Tab-separated table of C-alpha atoms and ligand atoms in Angstrom:
chain	number	residue	atom	x	y	z
M	1	UNK	CA	10.958	9.878	84.172
M	2	UNK	CA	12.167	7.524	87.098
M	3	UNK	CA	10.277	7.683	90.211
M	4	UNK	CA	12.927	9.341	92.180
M	5	UNK	CA	13.319	12.273	89.877
M	6	UNK	CA	9.699	13.504	90.720
M	7	UNK	CA	9.109	16.408	92.677
M	8	UNK	CA	7.735	15.827	96.056
M	9	UNK	CA	4.110	17.344	94.984
M	10	UNK	CA	3.906	14.886	91.884
M	11	UNK	CA	5.024	11.814	93.823
M	12	UNK	CA	1.913	12.806	96.390
M	13	UNK	CA	-0.284	13.106	93.528
M	14	UNK	CA	0.644	9.854	92.011
M	15	UNK	CA	0.653	8.348	95.339
M	16	UNK	CA	-3.018	9.705	96.011
M	17	UNK	CA	-4.006	8.407	92.321
M	18	UNK	CA	-2.537	4.846	93.645
M	19	UNK	CA	-0.282	4.961	90.653
M	20	UNK	CA	2.852	4.353	92.707
M	21	UNK	CA	3.016	3.108	96.275
M	22	UNK	CA	4.796	4.661	98.824
M	23	UNK	CA	6.915	1.390	99.465
M	24	UNK	CA	8.003	1.711	95.373
M	25	UNK	CA	8.848	5.653	95.946
M	26	UNK	CA	10.996	4.713	98.873
M	27	UNK	CA	12.585	1.708	97.086
M	28	UNK	CA	13.317	4.124	94.346
M	29	UNK	CA	15.065	6.374	96.582
M	30	UNK	CA	17.106	3.474	98.253
M	31	UNK	CA	17.843	2.124	94.792
M	32	UNK	CA	19.359	5.543	93.780
M	33	UNK	CA	21.501	5.867	97.057
M	34	UNK	CA	22.711	2.477	96.516
M	35	UNK	CA	24.038	3.600	92.867
M	36	UNK	CA	25.310	7.039	93.663
M	37	UNK	CA	26.044	7.805	97.353
M	38	UNK	CA	29.292	6.164	97.210
M	39	UNK	CA	30.317	9.139	95.125
M	40	UNK	CA	28.142	11.607	96.335
M	41	UNK	CA	28.300	11.073	100.265
M	42	UNK	CA	25.064	12.599	101.122
M	43	UNK	CA	24.170	10.446	104.202
M	44	UNK	CA	25.439	9.361	107.088
M	45	UNK	CA	22.774	6.828	107.894
M	46	UNK	CA	20.581	5.081	105.564
M	47	UNK	CA	17.490	3.739	107.480
M	48	UNK	CA	16.013	1.648	104.778
M	49	UNK	CA	14.196	-0.840	107.165
M	50	UNK	CA	12.671	1.856	109.136
M	51	UNK	CA	11.564	3.960	105.769
M	52	UNK	CA	10.012	0.701	104.164
M	53	UNK	CA	8.366	-0.013	107.422
M	54	UNK	CA	6.857	3.385	107.618
M	55	UNK	CA	5.843	3.460	103.907
M	56	UNK	CA	4.076	0.053	103.820
M	57	UNK	CA	2.220	1.692	107.002
M	58	UNK	CA	1.145	4.673	104.750
M	59	UNK	CA	0.227	2.115	101.978
M	60	UNK	CA	-1.986	-0.003	104.092
M	61	UNK	CA	-3.767	2.980	105.438
M	62	UNK	CA	-4.285	4.259	102.013
M	63	UNK	CA	-5.551	1.119	100.731
M	64	UNK	CA	-8.106	0.825	103.838
M	65	UNK	CA	-9.363	4.029	102.453
M	66	UNK	CA	-8.260	6.182	105.777
M	67	UNK	CA	-8.227	10.349	105.085
M	68	UNK	CA	-4.369	10.823	105.104
M	69	UNK	CA	-2.352	13.866	104.780
M	70	UNK	CA	-1.874	15.096	101.359
M	71	UNK	CA	1.797	14.296	101.349
M	72	UNK	CA	1.927	11.058	103.267
M	73	UNK	CA	4.214	8.443	101.636
M	74	UNK	CA	6.655	11.019	100.341
M	75	UNK	CA	10.053	10.036	101.743
M	76	UNK	CA	12.277	12.549	103.472
M	77	UNK	CA	15.739	13.124	104.296
M	78	UNK	CA	17.022	14.641	107.829
M	79	UNK	CA	19.910	16.373	108.809
M	80	UNK	CA	21.961	14.586	111.119
M	81	UNK	CA	21.370	17.702	113.413
M	82	UNK	CA	18.010	16.706	114.394
M	83	UNK	CA	17.383	14.096	117.058
M	84	UNK	CA	15.637	10.876	115.631
M	85	UNK	CA	14.569	8.161	118.181
M	86	UNK	CA	16.395	4.889	117.994
M	87	UNK	CA	18.553	6.477	115.065
M	88	UNK	CA	22.121	7.339	115.653
M	89	UNK	CA	22.300	11.239	115.598
M	90	UNK	CA	25.834	12.469	115.095
M	91	UNK	CA	25.830	16.017	114.116
M	92	UNK	CA	28.903	14.887	112.182
M	93	UNK	CA	31.023	14.956	115.156
M	94	UNK	CA	33.204	12.086	116.876
M	95	UNK	CA	31.680	13.483	120.059
M	96	UNK	CA	28.200	12.158	119.201
M	97	UNK	CA	29.469	9.132	116.930
M	98	UNK	CA	27.601	6.629	118.757
M	99	UNK	CA	24.854	8.820	120.182
M	100	UNK	CA	21.396	7.466	119.679
M	101	UNK	CA	18.717	9.777	120.958
M	102	UNK	CA	15.842	8.538	122.933
M	103	UNK	CA	13.210	10.902	121.244
M	104	UNK	CA	12.446	12.704	118.396
M	105	UNK	CA	12.811	16.417	117.468
M	106	UNK	CA	9.694	18.627	116.826
M	107	UNK	CA	10.145	18.881	113.235
M	108	UNK	CA	10.911	14.997	112.884
M	109	UNK	CA	7.559	14.394	114.534
M	110	UNK	CA	5.690	16.665	112.612
M	111	UNK	CA	7.146	14.504	109.384
M	112	UNK	CA	6.131	11.276	111.195
M	113	UNK	CA	2.510	12.441	111.724
M	114	UNK	CA	2.245	13.485	108.039
M	115	UNK	CA	3.390	10.099	106.937
M	116	UNK	CA	6.888	10.963	105.570
M	117	UNK	CA	8.931	7.770	105.747
M	118	UNK	CA	12.515	8.686	106.768
M	119	UNK	CA	14.953	7.957	104.415
M	120	UNK	CA	18.162	8.206	106.379
M	121	UNK	CA	20.151	11.115	108.051
M	122	UNK	CA	22.630	13.191	105.897
M	123	UNK	CA	25.933	14.656	106.095
M	124	UNK	CA	26.905	18.067	107.352
M	125	UNK	CA	29.424	20.342	108.709
M	126	UNK	CA	30.603	19.223	112.189
M	127	UNK	CA	27.690	21.073	114.645
M	128	UNK	CA	26.757	22.738	111.560
M	129	UNK	CA	29.772	24.987	111.593
M	130	UNK	CA	30.750	25.499	107.973
M	131	UNK	CA	29.651	26.184	104.339
M	132	UNK	CA	30.638	23.208	102.390
M	133	UNK	CA	30.175	20.241	104.367
M	134	UNK	CA	34.090	19.536	104.112
M	135	UNK	CA	34.041	19.923	108.271
M	136	UNK	CA	32.008	16.823	108.704
M	137	UNK	CA	34.340	14.293	110.734
M	138	UNK	CA	32.911	11.398	108.620
M	139	UNK	CA	33.217	12.407	105.057
M	140	UNK	CA	32.824	15.083	102.463
M	141	UNK	CA	29.848	15.410	100.265
M	142	UNK	CA	29.659	16.660	96.722
M	143	UNK	CA	27.794	18.517	94.563
M	144	UNK	CA	25.480	16.389	92.359
M	145	UNK	CA	25.593	19.368	89.671
M	146	UNK	CA	29.368	19.265	89.408
M	147	UNK	CA	30.950	16.232	91.038
M	148	UNK	CA	34.455	18.362	92.141
M	149	UNK	CA	32.635	21.143	93.555
M	150	UNK	CA	31.156	21.358	97.217
M	151	UNK	CA	27.198	21.554	97.903
M	152	UNK	CA	27.608	24.271	100.019
M	153	UNK	CA	27.127	23.855	103.974
M	154	UNK	CA	26.333	23.312	106.519
M	155	UNK	CA	22.977	21.180	105.363
M	156	UNK	CA	25.205	19.990	102.190
M	157	UNK	CA	23.993	16.389	102.795
M	158	UNK	CA	20.372	17.068	102.724
M	159	UNK	CA	21.099	19.281	99.523
M	160	UNK	CA	23.075	16.705	98.026
M	161	UNK	CA	20.492	13.910	98.654
M	162	UNK	CA	17.665	16.073	97.165
M	163	UNK	CA	19.627	17.413	93.965
M	164	UNK	CA	20.791	13.795	93.359
M	165	UNK	CA	17.601	12.722	93.512
M	166	UNK	CA	18.386	10.295	96.624
M	167	UNK	CA	15.308	12.045	98.532
M	168	UNK	CA	12.518	13.999	97.546
M	169	UNK	CA	12.829	16.537	99.955
M	170	UNK	CA	14.848	17.214	102.999
M	171	UNK	CA	15.000	19.100	106.482
M	172	UNK	CA	18.315	21.220	107.099
M	173	UNK	CA	19.057	23.741	109.799
M	174	UNK	CA	19.959	27.435	109.071
M	175	UNK	CA	22.094	29.633	111.830
M	176	UNK	CA	23.780	31.899	109.173
M	177	UNK	CA	22.933	30.491	105.853
M	178	UNK	CA	23.021	26.608	106.036
M	179	UNK	CA	19.826	26.080	104.448
M	180	UNK	CA	19.680	28.648	101.859
M	181	UNK	CA	23.440	28.681	100.745
M	182	UNK	CA	23.653	24.771	99.933
M	183	UNK	CA	20.238	25.134	98.375
M	184	UNK	CA	21.775	28.129	95.886
M	185	UNK	CA	24.790	25.731	95.211
M	186	UNK	CA	23.084	22.678	94.023
M	187	UNK	CA	20.022	24.506	92.414
M	188	UNK	CA	17.175	23.846	94.856
M	189	UNK	CA	14.607	25.927	97.132
M	190	UNK	CA	15.363	26.556	100.593
M	191	UNK	CA	13.809	28.510	103.497
M	192	UNK	CA	15.209	29.768	106.726
M	193	UNK	CA	11.852	30.533	108.352
M	194	UNK	CA	11.257	33.043	111.104
M	195	UNK	CA	12.921	32.578	114.169
M	196	UNK	CA	9.854	30.715	116.223
M	197	UNK	CA	7.991	29.623	113.169
M	198	UNK	CA	9.367	25.971	113.674
M	199	UNK	CA	10.335	24.540	116.903
M	200	UNK	CA	13.619	23.903	117.711
M	201	UNK	CA	12.932	21.134	120.193
M	202	UNK	CA	15.457	18.349	119.298
M	203	UNK	CA	17.617	20.393	117.151
M	204	UNK	CA	21.272	19.928	118.187
M	205	UNK	CA	21.925	23.679	119.194
M	206	UNK	CA	24.676	25.564	117.795
M	207	UNK	CA	23.746	29.090	118.317
M	208	UNK	CA	20.361	29.154	120.031
M	209	UNK	CA	19.451	32.489	119.251
M	210	UNK	CA	19.915	32.117	115.442
M	211	UNK	CA	19.171	28.433	114.547
M	212	UNK	CA	16.174	27.545	112.499
M	213	UNK	CA	14.852	24.177	111.130
M	214	UNK	CA	13.458	24.467	107.433
M	215	UNK	CA	12.855	22.646	104.142
M	216	UNK	CA	15.180	21.926	101.028
M	217	UNK	CA	13.168	21.038	98.082
M	218	UNK	CA	13.301	20.560	94.333
M	219	UNK	CA	10.799	23.273	93.651
M	220	UNK	CA	8.808	26.240	95.553
M	221	UNK	CA	5.523	24.259	95.998
M	222	UNK	CA	7.335	21.398	97.564
M	223	UNK	CA	9.015	24.108	99.976
M	224	UNK	CA	5.507	25.477	100.797
M	225	UNK	CA	4.363	21.773	101.708
M	226	UNK	CA	6.927	20.798	103.536
M	227	UNK	CA	7.196	24.212	105.587
M	228	UNK	CA	3.377	23.603	106.095
M	229	UNK	CA	4.026	20.184	107.779
M	230	UNK	CA	6.779	21.537	109.985
M	231	UNK	CA	5.692	24.916	111.157
M	232	UNK	CA	3.556	25.866	114.436
M	233	UNK	CA	3.692	26.461	117.846
M	234	UNK	CA	5.276	23.881	120.105
M	235	UNK	CA	5.281	24.202	124.211
M	236	UNK	CA	8.862	22.532	124.474
M	237	UNK	CA	10.587	25.121	122.842
M	238	UNK	CA	10.087	28.518	124.661
M	239	UNK	CA	10.794	30.739	121.562
M	240	UNK	CA	8.417	28.964	119.432
M	241	UNK	CA	5.499	31.219	118.124
M	242	UNK	CA	1.917	30.745	118.935
M	243	UNK	CA	0.423	31.990	115.553
M	244	UNK	CA	-1.715	30.597	113.152
M	245	UNK	CA	0.014	28.470	110.248
M	246	UNK	CA	-1.083	29.874	106.930
M	247	UNK	CA	-1.835	27.494	103.956
M	248	UNK	CA	1.165	28.182	102.014
M	249	UNK	CA	0.373	26.385	99.088
M	250	UNK	CA	-2.889	28.506	98.783
M	251	UNK	CA	-0.930	31.702	98.597
M	252	UNK	CA	1.536	30.601	95.750
M	253	UNK	CA	-0.394	31.653	92.742
M	254	UNK	CA	-1.412	35.183	93.999
M	255	UNK	CA	1.444	36.609	91.821
M	256	UNK	CA	3.814	39.762	92.774
M	257	UNK	CA	1.404	42.597	91.285
M	258	UNK	CA	1.003	45.163	93.934
M	259	UNK	CA	4.141	44.045	95.734
M	260	UNK	CA	7.245	46.216	96.486
M	261	UNK	CA	10.820	45.088	97.088
M	262	UNK	CA	13.951	46.774	97.864
M	263	UNK	CA	17.330	45.490	96.566
M	264	UNK	CA	19.963	46.476	99.586
M	265	UNK	CA	23.142	47.911	97.821
M	266	UNK	CA	25.199	46.455	100.721
M	267	UNK	CA	24.339	42.914	99.369
M	268	UNK	CA	25.297	43.739	95.690
M	269	UNK	CA	28.715	45.241	96.083
M	270	UNK	CA	32.119	43.857	97.298
M	271	UNK	CA	32.811	40.447	97.526
M	272	UNK	CA	30.011	39.344	94.978
M	273	UNK	CA	31.053	37.837	91.798
M	274	UNK	CA	29.954	40.437	89.093
M	275	UNK	CA	28.625	37.202	87.081
M	276	UNK	CA	26.512	36.057	89.956
M	277	UNK	CA	25.508	39.826	90.541
M	278	UNK	CA	24.227	40.043	86.845
M	279	UNK	CA	22.453	36.796	87.000
M	280	UNK	CA	20.320	37.862	89.912
M	281	UNK	CA	19.778	41.584	88.781
M	282	UNK	CA	18.309	40.034	85.321
M	283	UNK	CA	15.682	37.791	87.781
M	284	UNK	CA	14.922	40.769	89.233
M	285	UNK	CA	14.115	42.420	86.072
M	286	UNK	CA	11.891	39.353	85.009
M	287	UNK	CA	9.943	39.819	88.313
M	288	UNK	CA	9.538	43.628	87.350
M	289	UNK	CA	8.220	42.505	84.038
M	290	UNK	CA	5.322	40.393	86.201
M	291	UNK	CA	4.355	43.603	88.040
M	292	UNK	CA	6.900	43.737	91.072
M	293	UNK	CA	7.681	47.354	91.981
M	294	UNK	CA	11.733	47.441	92.844
M	295	UNK	CA	14.167	49.961	93.866
M	296	UNK	CA	17.708	50.153	95.571
M	297	UNK	CA	17.727	50.578	99.000
M	298	UNK	CA	20.534	51.467	101.678
M	299	UNK	CA	20.923	49.212	104.879
M	300	UNK	CA	24.345	50.442	106.315
M	301	UNK	CA	24.188	48.465	109.291
M	302	UNK	CA	24.386	45.294	107.083
M	303	UNK	CA	27.959	45.488	106.549
M	304	UNK	CA	28.925	44.628	110.331
M	305	UNK	CA	27.020	41.332	110.066
M	306	UNK	CA	30.048	39.036	109.379
M	307	UNK	CA	31.910	40.264	112.474
M	308	UNK	CA	28.822	40.632	114.757
M	309	UNK	CA	28.211	37.032	113.709
M	310	UNK	CA	31.341	35.583	114.510
M	311	UNK	CA	31.201	36.895	117.973
M	312	UNK	CA	27.733	35.822	118.670
M	313	UNK	CA	27.540	32.498	117.129
M	314	UNK	CA	30.897	31.487	118.520
M	315	UNK	CA	29.740	32.459	122.110
M	316	UNK	CA	26.728	30.658	121.976
M	317	UNK	CA	28.322	27.704	120.619
M	318	UNK	CA	31.197	27.757	123.371
M	319	UNK	CA	28.237	27.622	125.824
M	320	UNK	CA	26.150	25.207	124.168
M	321	UNK	CA	28.845	22.704	123.924
M	322	UNK	CA	29.907	22.914	126.863
M	323	UNK	CA	27.659	19.855	127.870
M	324	UNK	CA	29.886	17.347	125.872
M	325	UNK	CA	32.076	16.628	128.694
M	326	UNK	CA	32.148	12.988	128.510
M	327	UNK	CA	30.167	12.441	131.483
M	328	UNK	CA	26.454	11.940	130.631
M	329	UNK	CA	26.400	10.778	126.996
M	330	UNK	CA	28.487	11.275	123.846
M	331	UNK	CA	32.372	9.976	123.601
M	332	UNK	CA	34.849	9.613	126.328
M	333	UNK	CA	38.205	9.242	126.222
M	334	UNK	CA	39.879	6.045	126.593
M	335	UNK	CA	43.306	7.177	127.567
M	336	UNK	CA	44.317	7.186	131.191
M	337	UNK	CA	43.361	10.315	133.138
M	338	UNK	CA	44.793	11.958	135.973
M	339	UNK	CA	41.895	13.897	137.272
M	340	UNK	CA	38.340	14.839	135.891
M	341	UNK	CA	39.777	17.896	134.151
M	342	UNK	CA	42.369	15.903	132.354
M	343	UNK	CA	39.398	13.551	131.292
M	344	UNK	CA	37.345	16.644	130.097
M	345	UNK	CA	40.346	18.032	128.232
M	346	UNK	CA	41.238	14.661	126.532
M	347	UNK	CA	37.663	13.971	125.675
M	348	UNK	CA	36.943	17.204	124.089
M	349	UNK	CA	40.254	17.407	122.000
M	350	UNK	CA	39.551	13.942	120.747
M	351	UNK	CA	35.847	14.313	120.093
M	352	UNK	CA	35.561	17.943	118.610
M	353	UNK	CA	37.255	18.698	115.100
M	354	UNK	CA	39.637	21.882	114.452
M	355	UNK	CA	36.809	24.085	113.244
M	356	UNK	CA	34.621	23.427	116.365
M	357	UNK	CA	37.682	23.963	118.635
M	358	UNK	CA	38.317	27.218	116.777
M	359	UNK	CA	35.128	28.430	117.441
M	360	UNK	CA	35.002	27.353	121.212
M	361	UNK	CA	37.984	29.249	121.573
M	362	UNK	CA	36.703	32.332	120.052
M	363	UNK	CA	33.565	32.219	121.814
M	364	UNK	CA	35.064	31.735	125.252
M	365	UNK	CA	37.477	34.775	124.452
M	366	UNK	CA	34.448	36.625	123.670
M	367	UNK	CA	32.711	35.926	126.888
M	368	UNK	CA	35.608	36.279	129.345
M	369	UNK	CA	35.869	38.762	131.711
M	370	UNK	CA	36.974	42.103	130.503
M	371	UNK	CA	36.419	41.204	126.790
M	372	UNK	CA	32.653	40.573	127.432
M	373	UNK	CA	31.497	44.352	127.251
M	374	UNK	CA	34.060	44.754	124.550
M	375	UNK	CA	33.066	41.933	122.190
M	376	UNK	CA	29.821	40.310	123.255
M	377	UNK	CA	27.862	43.217	124.557
M	378	UNK	CA	28.975	45.451	121.504
M	379	UNK	CA	27.976	42.830	119.146
M	380	UNK	CA	24.609	42.478	120.538
M	381	UNK	CA	24.083	46.005	120.153
M	382	UNK	CA	25.134	46.147	116.749
M	383	UNK	CA	22.673	43.280	116.309
M	384	UNK	CA	20.049	45.482	117.473
M	385	UNK	CA	20.948	48.370	114.719
M	386	UNK	CA	20.878	45.847	111.874
M	387	UNK	CA	17.747	44.357	112.743
M	388	UNK	CA	16.263	48.285	112.977
M	389	UNK	CA	17.751	48.231	109.424
M	390	UNK	CA	15.195	45.675	108.583
M	391	UNK	CA	12.430	47.201	110.561
M	392	UNK	CA	12.795	50.364	108.394
M	393	UNK	CA	12.710	48.440	105.157
M	394	UNK	CA	9.408	46.797	106.296
M	395	UNK	CA	8.048	50.231	106.322
M	396	UNK	CA	8.465	50.461	102.628
M	397	UNK	CA	8.668	47.029	101.309
M	398	UNK	CA	7.208	43.651	101.295
M	399	UNK	CA	10.385	41.823	100.269
M	400	UNK	CA	14.170	42.331	99.909
M	401	UNK	CA	16.086	40.634	97.081
M	402	UNK	CA	19.725	39.689	97.035
M	403	UNK	CA	21.992	37.098	95.872
M	404	UNK	CA	21.631	34.093	98.543
M	405	UNK	CA	25.463	33.338	97.944
M	406	UNK	CA	28.315	35.517	96.563
M	407	UNK	CA	29.700	32.762	93.966
M	408	UNK	CA	28.382	29.807	92.223
M	409	UNK	CA	29.686	26.218	94.008
M	410	UNK	CA	33.371	26.176	94.594
M	411	UNK	CA	35.654	23.360	94.228
M	412	UNK	CA	36.218	20.750	97.035
M	413	UNK	CA	39.335	21.767	98.821
M	414	UNK	CA	39.313	25.526	97.363
M	415	UNK	CA	38.464	27.208	100.616
M	416	UNK	CA	39.429	24.645	102.982
M	417	UNK	CA	42.404	26.014	104.032
M	418	UNK	CA	41.184	29.831	104.121
M	419	UNK	CA	38.903	30.456	107.108
M	420	UNK	CA	38.077	34.211	105.697
M	421	UNK	CA	37.102	33.110	102.268
M	422	UNK	CA	34.992	30.281	103.749
M	423	UNK	CA	33.219	33.077	106.031
M	424	UNK	CA	32.856	35.205	103.141
M	425	UNK	CA	30.392	32.682	101.664
M	426	UNK	CA	27.822	33.941	104.121
M	427	UNK	CA	27.965	37.371	103.672
M	428	UNK	CA	24.382	37.805	102.267
M	429	UNK	CA	22.389	35.241	104.613
M	430	UNK	CA	23.888	36.045	108.127
M	431	UNK	CA	22.207	39.435	108.252
M	432	UNK	CA	18.632	37.507	108.114
M	433	UNK	CA	19.624	35.128	111.076
M	434	UNK	CA	20.610	38.235	113.172
M	435	UNK	CA	17.360	40.021	112.551
M	436	UNK	CA	15.327	36.694	112.895
M	437	UNK	CA	13.334	37.329	109.805
M	438	UNK	CA	12.648	34.573	107.074
M	439	UNK	CA	14.421	34.363	103.667
M	440	UNK	CA	14.274	31.748	100.796
M	441	UNK	CA	16.715	30.857	98.294
M	442	UNK	CA	15.158	29.988	94.714
M	443	UNK	CA	17.179	29.051	91.602
M	444	UNK	CA	17.125	31.984	89.211
M	445	UNK	CA	19.969	31.180	86.435
M	446	UNK	CA	22.987	29.924	85.900
M	447	UNK	CA	26.866	30.943	85.716
M	448	UNK	CA	29.529	28.598	83.800
M	449	UNK	CA	26.645	25.988	84.118
M	450	UNK	CA	26.347	25.808	87.599
M	451	UNK	CA	23.142	27.275	89.661
M	452	UNK	CA	22.719	30.751	91.174
M	453	UNK	CA	20.048	31.623	93.780
M	454	UNK	CA	18.044	34.441	94.524
M	455	UNK	CA	17.532	35.124	98.080
M	456	UNK	CA	13.855	36.429	99.018
M	457	UNK	CA	13.712	38.179	102.560
M	458	UNK	CA	10.096	39.101	104.303
M	459	UNK	CA	8.743	40.376	107.203
M	460	UNK	CA	8.663	38.317	110.382
M	461	UNK	CA	6.024	35.445	110.023
M	462	UNK	CA	5.263	36.308	106.184
M	463	UNK	CA	6.825	33.321	104.816
M	464	UNK	CA	3.709	33.262	102.184
M	465	UNK	CA	4.765	36.490	100.841
M	466	UNK	CA	8.450	35.000	100.021
M	467	UNK	CA	6.857	31.957	98.625
M	468	UNK	CA	4.677	33.838	96.487
M	469	UNK	CA	7.788	35.821	95.001
M	470	UNK	CA	9.805	32.615	94.968
M	471	UNK	CA	7.048	30.934	92.894
M	472	UNK	CA	6.838	33.980	90.548
M	473	UNK	CA	10.494	33.540	89.630
M	474	UNK	CA	10.645	29.876	89.136
M	475	UNK	CA	7.643	30.468	86.586
M	476	UNK	CA	9.794	32.967	84.737
M	477	UNK	CA	12.623	30.071	84.603
M	478	UNK	CA	10.340	27.293	83.317
M	479	UNK	CA	8.601	29.642	81.186
Q	1	LIG	N1	28.609	29.132	107.749
Q	1	LIG	C1	27.984	29.400	108.684
Q	1	LIG	C2	28.785	28.934	110.019
Q	1	LIG	O1	29.877	28.317	109.773
Q	1	LIG	C3	26.556	29.465	108.916
Q	1	LIG	C4	26.462	27.831	109.420
Q	1	LIG	C5	25.096	27.497	109.773
Q	1	LIG	O2	24.016	28.543	109.359
Q	1	LIG	N2	24.670	26.696	110.523
Q	1	LIG	O3	28.621	29.563	111.056
């Protein structure tokens, strides 16, 4: 097996045993990128020199006998939505094409502290708006499992990098499914942590009440490790939770015996490909055989998730994206302008792609006088009802199970001109962001040779329980 095909924890073991150096592992990733990324399109920026320098630093500390974090030396890819000091951070948008942040995002800082060399910045849908990575201003990313198909989105570059062995693991962000859906479509594990579990400091904002940073990995153990690296309190994010971070790896093998799961009927019905549903239900049966208690449950307000999300997320985006005005940083029009308003208008119409413009318009409309009560305020109220459905479910269940994505990976171009179909891709993942709870996607089978993901949702701050169930599911796959 080639080095770049190892999981992160396998590589960590070899690094600790000094069978491989961090520099060799980093070089192996860079070689793979040179071979395959012209076709895959996972990276927007490859930081080869920086990664090799970080790797050599880890190697020399290890040689000196320093006590290092267990994962030190395992290269990581970072979604281009996270600020990286001195390294171009574009959010896959023309408006930030030449933006070089003066600081690191908190999650990036934690990766640095853990000794993870940064391989590069990955492609995404512009400002994380999309489900296929086709909305990038720069390029389309392809699915390593089937090159004519999308990797999902918006963290499609991170997913493709890991699934294509161009990185050992990666960070993504998830506002409505952007970690879990690409994980599902590329056959990876992805976790959207509880809102507040991982600092959003330095995460370029899309919809601030929904955004979270999380890992995309080759297996569940890697997800537990990387979540452990990035989770924890940070005073620079006012919504960061000041709670202890458990040892996620230590919990993995506890099994599912004694746990109770609900399967919401609302996430198995209309719009879910019957073959995907059968594959997910077969995985649920395998978990039952391991001792998980399962029953179907009703969560009626979940049905309103998509319309609620597509009012709240654009409303927050319209407000967040107001800062891109060509004055302080980012693109400014080179065309002649008549006054400052003309400068704003030209800058923003040149800088933002069609999907971003659409969402700014939708959000501005939902927030405007006369419509605020009818749309924004009503959506907030229904969000509370959805959250209550989950609060009630936690009285009975430790986890909830569903498909992650209603379909397997679709073809590049297949849904690009059909905004409704594209938005339906998030039908199972969006309720989780609205409720602020954690959820993972774990590979649970295949349909037509393409990966299917099982979504495991859990109580706030119980990522450890989710990981336990995910680990059990993974065992049933390899066994
Ligand atoms: N696809 C959803 C959207 O376009 C979710 C994206 C995300 O989670 N960032 O808004």
